[in-house]
Every structure is written in C-alpha cells, then in structure tokens.
Amino acid sequence: MKNLVVFASGSGSNFQSIIDAISDGDLNARITGLVSNKENAFAVNKAAIANIDVRILNENNFDSENEYASELLIQLKEWNADVLILAGYLKKIPLQIIQYFEGRILNIHPSLLPKFGGKGFYGMNVHKAVIENKETVSGCTVHIVTEEYDEGPVIAQAKVGVSVSDTAESLAKKVLKEEHKLYPKAIQQYLKTLK
Ligand code: GRF
C-alpha cells in the first residue's frame, strides 16, 4: 500500500474527501502526514480529527529555499512518502522536491486545464475568469506536477456546465463538488500505474 502525504493551506475539503475515500475502501492508500504552511488552516483540524500527523512549514521562517526544501525532504522521508498530493496548497513546491519526487506529485486545479491555468489562476480568480469569458463548460483537472506551473500531464478531468445565472461563487461550489469525487478516483487510478 502506498503512502500519501497531503499538502493543504485552506479548508481541506479535498483532503477530507481523500480521508473519506480511504475509510470507505474506495482508495487503497494511507495518509502518513499533512504538510501545511498555516497552523490555523481548517485542513489542520481535519488532520487532528483523523489522527494524521501534521507538519507546519513556512518558507519565510527559513534563511533560504534550500534550507526549507531540505527540512521538508527530511520530513517526507520520515513519513515514507511515496506520492505527494497537493490539495489547495498555495505555496510553491521547491524544485529540489519536484525533482526528488519526479512524476509522483499530483495536484487538483479548478478548471479544465490548459484553460485558466498558470500564474494568477488560483481560487476565485479562476472561476471569475471563466464567467467573464462566458464559458459554457468548466470543471476540474488532476495533473502531475512538473517544474512548470499547472502544466504537467493531465490524468483526469471532470466537467460541469456553466449557466448564464452562475456567479463565480456558485460555479466554485459546483466545481468543488466534482473535485471531491474526481480526486480520490484519479489517485486510485494513478496508484495502480505505480510499481
Ligand atoms: C480547490 O478548488 C482546488 O482545486 C484548488 O484549491 C482548492 C482547495 O479547496 N487547488 P479545499 O481546501 O480542498 O477545500
């Protein structure tokens, strides 16, 4: 069974959906730790409730990115991480970590990549741009993380219709609901491809 380490900065609803999929037997994996940059993130409470180890790491508290990356790597090795799962993690993953875990870092993004991805496209900005662009379809994407922001190979997508009455907020809710179904399923499929 593979060990997942989840990275989350926010409410952690995707993190929760992964915890639930594991306990429902839909995802064959274990979560050995949560990394967050914020100690008051809701994701951190969720980890405590699920009895999952948490490490708060903030690059700003280190003298250099190198020192931060080294500390992070020590923690990930301690947790025997096989795969890193980014679930609303708002900080950059250091290059050293991306290279060490090459092909073994997944992210979920709230749009149909390559549309509405890249710098500046995070959180509500994504949904606002989708509405402003008068798109009729949006959705979410699970992809492998590479050195280029939001550009790694796509492994799964789910679509949602955008109606004329949708606002960025209502669209965000619809997309998030799909994310909760898509991410655990995509992780399960992805794990089957690993040795
Ligand atoms: C999700 O919309 C995800 O696509 C994006 O960040 C958000 C995280 O939400 N990467 P949550 O913390 O899982 O509720």
PDB file of C-alpha atoms and ligand atoms in Angstrom:
ATOM      1  CA  MET A   1       0.000   0.000   0.000  1.00  0.00           C
ATOM      2  CA  LYS A   2       1.345   3.426  -0.947  1.00  0.00           C
ATOM      3  CA  ASN A   3       1.896   6.287   1.484  1.00  0.00           C
ATOM      4  CA  LEU A   4       0.415   9.643   0.596  1.00  0.00           C
ATOM      5  CA  VAL A   5       1.486  12.943   2.079  1.00  0.00           C
ATOM      6  CA  VAL A   6      -1.081  15.684   1.531  1.00  0.00           C
ATOM      7  CA  PHE A   7      -0.235  19.390   1.246  1.00  0.00           C
ATOM      8  CA  ALA A   8      -3.047  21.848   2.067  1.00  0.00           C
ATOM      9  CA  SER A   9      -3.273  25.513   3.036  1.00  0.00           C
ATOM     10  CA  GLY A  10      -7.001  26.062   3.206  1.00  0.00           C
ATOM     11  CA  SER A  11     -10.264  24.463   4.172  1.00  0.00           C
ATOM     12  CA  GLY A  12      -9.047  20.982   3.268  1.00  0.00           C
ATOM     13  CA  SER A  13     -12.290  19.741   1.756  1.00  0.00           C
ATOM     14  CA  ASN A  14     -10.354  17.780  -0.888  1.00  0.00           C
ATOM     15  CA  PHE A  15      -8.105  16.425   1.864  1.00  0.00           C
ATOM     16  CA  GLN A  16     -11.264  15.299   3.673  1.00  0.00           C
ATOM     17  CA  SER A  17     -12.605  13.607   0.551  1.00  0.00           C
ATOM     18  CA  ILE A  18      -9.363  11.604   0.332  1.00  0.00           C
ATOM     19  CA  ILE A  19      -9.585  10.648   4.028  1.00  0.00           C
ATOM     20  CA  ASP A  20     -13.205   9.544   3.447  1.00  0.00           C
ATOM     21  CA  ALA A  21     -12.407   7.562   0.291  1.00  0.00           C
ATOM     22  CA  ILE A  22      -9.730   5.660   2.208  1.00  0.00           C
ATOM     23  CA  SER A  23     -12.051   4.876   5.107  1.00  0.00           C
ATOM     24  CA  ASP A  24     -14.834   3.852   2.701  1.00  0.00           C
ATOM     25  CA  GLY A  25     -12.440   1.425   0.986  1.00  0.00           C
ATOM     26  CA  ASP A  26     -12.575   3.278  -2.333  1.00  0.00           C
ATOM     27  CA  LEU A  27      -8.944   4.346  -2.196  1.00  0.00           C
ATOM     28  CA  ASN A  28      -6.276   1.843  -1.336  1.00  0.00           C
ATOM     29  CA  ALA A  29      -3.622   4.034   0.305  1.00  0.00           C
ATOM     30  CA  ARG A  30      -2.656   5.515   3.626  1.00  0.00           C
ATOM     31  CA  ILE A  31      -2.053   9.159   4.504  1.00  0.00           C
ATOM     32  CA  THR A  32       1.102   9.368   6.587  1.00  0.00           C
ATOM     33  CA  GLY A  33       1.155  13.130   7.029  1.00  0.00           C
ATOM     34  CA  LEU A  34      -0.183  16.568   6.207  1.00  0.00           C
ATOM     35  CA  VAL A  35       2.064  19.492   5.350  1.00  0.00           C
ATOM     36  CA  SER A  36       0.607  22.953   5.744  1.00  0.00           C
ATOM     37  CA  ASN A  37       2.070  26.431   5.708  1.00  0.00           C
ATOM     38  CA  LYS A  38      -0.669  27.670   8.057  1.00  0.00           C
ATOM     39  CA  GLU A  39      -1.235  26.331  11.546  1.00  0.00           C
ATOM     40  CA  ASN A  40      -4.793  27.679  11.664  1.00  0.00           C
ATOM     41  CA  ALA A  41      -5.890  26.119   8.357  1.00  0.00           C
ATOM     42  CA  PHE A  42      -9.085  24.060   8.647  1.00  0.00           C
ATOM     43  CA  ALA A  43      -7.162  21.258   6.952  1.00  0.00           C
ATOM     44  CA  VAL A  44      -5.019  21.042  10.098  1.00  0.00           C
ATOM     45  CA  ASN A  45      -8.138  20.479  12.273  1.00  0.00           C
ATOM     46  CA  LYS A  46      -9.291  17.805   9.868  1.00  0.00           C
ATOM     47  CA  ALA A  47      -5.938  16.043  10.210  1.00  0.00           C
ATOM     48  CA  ALA A  48      -6.210  16.141  14.007  1.00  0.00           C
ATOM     49  CA  ILE A  49      -9.701  14.613  13.895  1.00  0.00           C
ATOM     50  CA  ALA A  50      -8.478  11.876  11.539  1.00  0.00           C
ATOM     51  CA  ASN A  51      -5.378  11.302  13.678  1.00  0.00           C
ATOM     52  CA  ILE A  52      -2.971  12.262  10.904  1.00  0.00           C
ATOM     53  CA  ASP A  53       0.447  13.766  11.704  1.00  0.00           C
ATOM     54  CA  VAL A  54       0.851  17.417  10.749  1.00  0.00           C
ATOM     55  CA  ARG A  55       3.944  19.455   9.999  1.00  0.00           C
ATOM     56  CA  ILE A  56       3.649  23.209   9.647  1.00  0.00           C
ATOM     57  CA  LEU A  57       6.411  24.511   7.430  1.00  0.00           C
ATOM     58  CA  ASN A  58       6.705  28.037   6.166  1.00  0.00           C
ATOM     59  CA  GLU A  59       9.450  29.007   3.804  1.00  0.00           C
ATOM     60  CA  ASN A  60       9.509  32.506   5.346  1.00  0.00           C
ATOM     61  CA  ASN A  61      10.894  31.018   8.548  1.00  0.00           C
ATOM     62  CA  PHE A  62      13.985  29.679   6.785  1.00  0.00           C
ATOM     63  CA  ASP A  63      17.090  31.546   5.651  1.00  0.00           C
ATOM     64  CA  SER A  64      16.906  30.110   2.148  1.00  0.00           C
ATOM     65  CA  GLU A  65      14.718  27.979  -0.103  1.00  0.00           C
ATOM     66  CA  ASN A  66      17.418  25.334   0.101  1.00  0.00           C
ATOM     67  CA  GLU A  67      17.173  25.053   3.875  1.00  0.00           C
ATOM     68  CA  TYR A  68      13.391  24.924   3.674  1.00  0.00           C
ATOM     69  CA  ALA A  69      13.484  22.242   0.966  1.00  0.00           C
ATOM     70  CA  SER A  70      15.971  20.142   2.950  1.00  0.00           C
ATOM     71  CA  GLU A  71      13.799  20.262   6.056  1.00  0.00           C
ATOM     72  CA  LEU A  72      10.737  19.350   4.012  1.00  0.00           C
ATOM     73  CA  LEU A  73      12.559  16.439   2.398  1.00  0.00           C
ATOM     74  CA  ILE A  74      13.654  15.100   5.799  1.00  0.00           C
ATOM     75  CA  GLN A  75      10.016  15.160   6.921  1.00  0.00           C
ATOM     76  CA  LEU A  76       8.760  13.474   3.751  1.00  0.00           C
ATOM     77  CA  LYS A  77      11.335  10.716   4.121  1.00  0.00           C
ATOM     78  CA  GLU A  78      10.380  10.273   7.772  1.00  0.00           C
ATOM     79  CA  TRP A  79       6.784   9.747   6.632  1.00  0.00           C
ATOM     80  CA  ASN A  80       7.962   7.319   3.913  1.00  0.00           C
ATOM     81  CA  ALA A  81       6.089   9.358   1.332  1.00  0.00           C
ATOM     82  CA  ASP A  82       5.503   7.587  -1.970  1.00  0.00           C
ATOM     83  CA  VAL A  83       3.245  10.202  -3.529  1.00  0.00           C
ATOM     84  CA  LEU A  84       2.634  13.867  -2.677  1.00  0.00           C
ATOM     85  CA  ILE A  85      -0.940  15.095  -3.033  1.00  0.00           C
ATOM     86  CA  LEU A  86      -1.430  18.850  -3.391  1.00  0.00           C
ATOM     87  CA  ALA A  87      -4.914  19.787  -2.248  1.00  0.00           C
ATOM     88  CA  GLY A  88      -5.258  23.547  -2.184  1.00  0.00           C
ATOM     89  CA  TYR A  89      -1.636  24.194  -1.307  1.00  0.00           C
ATOM     90  CA  LEU A  90      -0.906  27.830  -2.004  1.00  0.00           C
ATOM     91  CA  LYS A  91       2.871  27.737  -1.769  1.00  0.00           C
ATOM     92  CA  LYS A  92       5.401  26.800  -4.366  1.00  0.00           C
ATOM     93  CA  ILE A  93       6.870  23.316  -4.072  1.00  0.00           C
ATOM     94  CA  PRO A  94      10.667  23.695  -4.091  1.00  0.00           C
ATOM     95  CA  LEU A  95      12.441  22.424  -7.204  1.00  0.00           C
ATOM     96  CA  GLN A  96      14.511  20.001  -5.142  1.00  0.00           C
ATOM     97  CA  ILE A  97      11.294  18.281  -4.002  1.00  0.00           C
ATOM     98  CA  ILE A  98       9.769  18.263  -7.504  1.00  0.00           C
ATOM     99  CA  GLN A  99      12.933  16.598  -8.801  1.00  0.00           C
ATOM    100  CA  TYR A 100      13.172  14.097  -5.956  1.00  0.00           C
ATOM    101  CA  PHE A 101       9.520  13.072  -6.381  1.00  0.00           C
ATOM    102  CA  GLU A 102       9.517  13.349 -10.161  1.00  0.00           C
ATOM    103  CA  GLY A 103       6.225  12.030 -11.562  1.00  0.00           C
ATOM    104  CA  ARG A 104       4.946  11.370  -8.045  1.00  0.00           C
ATOM    105  CA  ILE A 105       3.298  14.697  -7.177  1.00  0.00           C
ATOM    106  CA  LEU A 106      -0.365  15.258  -8.050  1.00  0.00           C
ATOM    107  CA  ASN A 107      -2.369  18.462  -7.967  1.00  0.00           C
ATOM    108  CA  ILE A 108      -6.015  19.348  -8.476  1.00  0.00           C
ATOM    109  CA  HIS A 109      -6.900  22.558 -10.275  1.00  0.00           C
ATOM    110  CA  PRO A 110     -10.413  24.048 -10.501  1.00  0.00           C
ATOM    111  CA  SER A 111     -10.581  24.463 -14.287  1.00  0.00           C
ATOM    112  CA  LEU A 112     -10.268  22.392 -17.418  1.00  0.00           C
ATOM    113  CA  LEU A 113      -6.533  22.807 -17.948  1.00  0.00           C
ATOM    114  CA  PRO A 114      -4.846  24.074 -20.059  1.00  0.00           C
ATOM    115  CA  LYS A 115      -7.611  26.666 -19.861  1.00  0.00           C
ATOM    116  CA  PHE A 116      -7.411  29.064 -16.905  1.00  0.00           C
ATOM    117  CA  GLY A 117      -4.151  27.711 -15.531  1.00  0.00           C
ATOM    118  CA  GLY A 118      -0.781  29.241 -14.743  1.00  0.00           C
ATOM    119  CA  LYS A 119       0.271  32.263 -12.743  1.00  0.00           C
ATOM    120  CA  GLY A 120      -2.567  34.180 -11.093  1.00  0.00           C
ATOM    121  CA  PHE A 121      -5.138  31.476 -11.745  1.00  0.00           C
ATOM    122  CA  TYR A 122      -5.946  30.216  -8.281  1.00  0.00           C
ATOM    123  CA  GLY A 123      -9.019  30.219  -6.039  1.00  0.00           C
ATOM    124  CA  MET A 124     -11.847  32.525  -7.070  1.00  0.00           C
ATOM    125  CA  ASN A 125      -9.737  34.130  -9.815  1.00  0.00           C
ATOM    126  CA  VAL A 126     -10.191  31.001 -11.886  1.00  0.00           C
ATOM    127  CA  HIS A 127     -13.991  30.989 -11.628  1.00  0.00           C
ATOM    128  CA  LYS A 128     -14.249  34.760 -12.170  1.00  0.00           C
ATOM    129  CA  ALA A 129     -12.242  34.409 -15.376  1.00  0.00           C
ATOM    130  CA  VAL A 130     -14.433  31.518 -16.561  1.00  0.00           C
ATOM    131  CA  ILE A 131     -17.592  33.620 -16.007  1.00  0.00           C
ATOM    132  CA  GLU A 132     -16.079  36.741 -17.603  1.00  0.00           C
ATOM    133  CA  ASN A 133     -15.056  34.679 -20.607  1.00  0.00           C
ATOM    134  CA  LYS A 134     -18.639  33.426 -20.972  1.00  0.00           C
ATOM    135  CA  GLU A 135     -17.554  29.787 -20.986  1.00  0.00           C
ATOM    136  CA  THR A 136     -20.401  27.280 -21.091  1.00  0.00           C
ATOM    137  CA  VAL A 137     -18.370  24.435 -19.608  1.00  0.00           C
ATOM    138  CA  SER A 138     -15.817  24.381 -16.805  1.00  0.00           C
ATOM    139  CA  GLY A 139     -14.595  21.701 -14.428  1.00  0.00           C
ATOM    140  CA  CYS A 140     -11.526  20.413 -12.660  1.00  0.00           C
ATOM    141  CA  THR A 141      -8.274  18.722 -13.576  1.00  0.00           C
ATOM    142  CA  VAL A 142      -5.940  16.355 -11.774  1.00  0.00           C
ATOM    143  CA  HIS A 143      -2.426  16.529 -13.167  1.00  0.00           C
ATOM    144  CA  ILE A 144       1.116  15.511 -12.409  1.00  0.00           C
ATOM    145  CA  VAL A 145       3.191  18.377 -11.059  1.00  0.00           C
ATOM    146  CA  THR A 146       6.236  19.393 -13.059  1.00  0.00           C
ATOM    147  CA  GLU A 147       8.535  22.386 -12.840  1.00  0.00           C
ATOM    148  CA  GLU A 148       6.107  24.417 -14.975  1.00  0.00           C
ATOM    149  CA  TYR A 149       3.090  25.754 -13.089  1.00  0.00           C
ATOM    150  CA  ASP A 150      -0.154  23.856 -13.919  1.00  0.00           C
ATOM    151  CA  GLU A 151       1.443  22.303 -16.999  1.00  0.00           C
ATOM    152  CA  GLY A 152       2.177  18.690 -16.096  1.00  0.00           C
ATOM    153  CA  PRO A 153       0.426  15.761 -17.789  1.00  0.00           C
ATOM    154  CA  VAL A 154      -3.312  15.621 -17.147  1.00  0.00           C
ATOM    155  CA  ILE A 155      -4.508  12.378 -15.583  1.00  0.00           C
ATOM    156  CA  ALA A 156      -8.224  13.097 -15.089  1.00  0.00           C
ATOM    157  CA  GLN A 157     -10.834  15.778 -15.701  1.00  0.00           C
ATOM    158  CA  ALA A 158     -14.492  16.285 -14.813  1.00  0.00           C
ATOM    159  CA  LYS A 159     -16.770  18.814 -16.483  1.00  0.00           C
ATOM    160  CA  VAL A 160     -19.572  20.982 -15.138  1.00  0.00           C
ATOM    161  CA  GLY A 161     -21.969  23.115 -17.148  1.00  0.00           C
ATOM    162  CA  VAL A 162     -21.829  26.886 -16.618  1.00  0.00           C
ATOM    163  CA  SER A 163     -25.259  28.511 -16.834  1.00  0.00           C
ATOM    164  CA  VAL A 164     -25.966  32.181 -17.504  1.00  0.00           C
ATOM    165  CA  SER A 165     -27.154  32.606 -13.923  1.00  0.00           C
ATOM    166  CA  ASP A 166     -23.895  31.247 -12.460  1.00  0.00           C
ATOM    167  CA  THR A 167     -21.640  33.534 -10.461  1.00  0.00           C
ATOM    168  CA  ALA A 168     -18.014  32.816  -9.636  1.00  0.00           C
ATOM    169  CA  GLU A 169     -19.230  31.647  -6.201  1.00  0.00           C
ATOM    170  CA  SER A 170     -21.915  29.285  -7.477  1.00  0.00           C
ATOM    171  CA  LEU A 171     -19.512  27.885 -10.068  1.00  0.00           C
ATOM    172  CA  ALA A 172     -16.845  27.350  -7.402  1.00  0.00           C
ATOM    173  CA  LYS A 173     -19.324  25.268  -5.390  1.00  0.00           C
ATOM    174  CA  LYS A 174     -20.287  23.139  -8.375  1.00  0.00           C
ATOM    175  CA  VAL A 175     -16.682  22.544  -9.350  1.00  0.00           C
ATOM    176  CA  LEU A 176     -15.611  21.735  -5.778  1.00  0.00           C
ATOM    177  CA  LYS A 177     -18.327  19.089  -5.559  1.00  0.00           C
ATOM    178  CA  GLU A 178     -16.853  17.423  -8.648  1.00  0.00           C
ATOM    179  CA  GLU A 179     -13.337  17.747  -7.254  1.00  0.00           C
ATOM    180  CA  HIS A 180     -14.338  15.696  -4.223  1.00  0.00           C
ATOM    181  CA  LYS A 181     -15.420  12.843  -6.487  1.00  0.00           C
ATOM    182  CA  LEU A 182     -12.639  13.176  -9.053  1.00  0.00           C
ATOM    183  CA  TYR A 183      -9.538  13.462  -6.863  1.00  0.00           C
ATOM    184  CA  PRO A 184      -9.841  10.210  -4.861  1.00  0.00           C
ATOM    185  CA  LYS A 185     -10.783   8.309  -8.050  1.00  0.00           C
ATOM    186  CA  ALA A 186      -7.873   9.793 -10.003  1.00  0.00           C
ATOM    187  CA  ILE A 187      -5.444   8.999  -7.173  1.00  0.00           C
ATOM    188  CA  GLN A 188      -6.663   5.399  -7.064  1.00  0.00           C
ATOM    189  CA  GLN A 189      -6.202   5.007 -10.835  1.00  0.00           C
ATOM    190  CA  TYR A 190      -2.806   6.687 -10.706  1.00  0.00           C
ATOM    191  CA  LEU A 191      -1.558   4.450  -7.869  1.00  0.00           C
ATOM    192  CA  LYS A 192      -2.351   1.394  -9.956  1.00  0.00           C
ATOM    193  CA  THR A 193       0.160   2.629 -12.549  1.00  0.00           C
ATOM    194  CA  LEU A 194       2.976   2.763  -9.966  1.00  0.00           C
ATOM    195  CA  LYS A 195       5.253  -0.185  -9.284  1.00  0.00           C
TER     196      LYS A 195
HETATM  197  C1  GRF B   1      -9.700  23.596  -4.766  1.00  0.00           C
HETATM  198  O1  GRF B   1     -10.581  24.346  -5.535  1.00  0.00           O
HETATM  199  C2  GRF B   1      -8.575  23.073  -5.608  1.00  0.00           C
HETATM  200  O2  GRF B   1      -8.921  22.846  -6.938  1.00  0.00           O
HETATM  201  C3  GRF B   1      -7.563  24.190  -5.542  1.00  0.00           C
HETATM  202  O3  GRF B   1      -7.672  24.695  -4.232  1.00  0.00           O
HETATM  203  C4  GRF B   1      -8.983  24.444  -3.712  1.00  0.00           C
HETATM  204  C5  GRF B   1      -8.817  23.738  -2.411  1.00  0.00           C
HETATM  205  O4  GRF B   1     -10.016  23.596  -1.720  1.00  0.00           O
HETATM  206  N1  GRF B   1      -6.253  23.723  -5.889  1.00  0.00           N
HETATM  207  P1  GRF B   1     -10.070  22.752  -0.386  1.00  0.00           P
HETATM  208  O5  GRF B   1      -9.073  23.346   0.599  1.00  0.00           O
HETATM  209  O6  GRF B   1      -9.732  21.331  -0.721  1.00  0.00           O
HETATM  210  O7  GRF B   1     -11.478  22.902   0.094  1.00  0.00           O
END
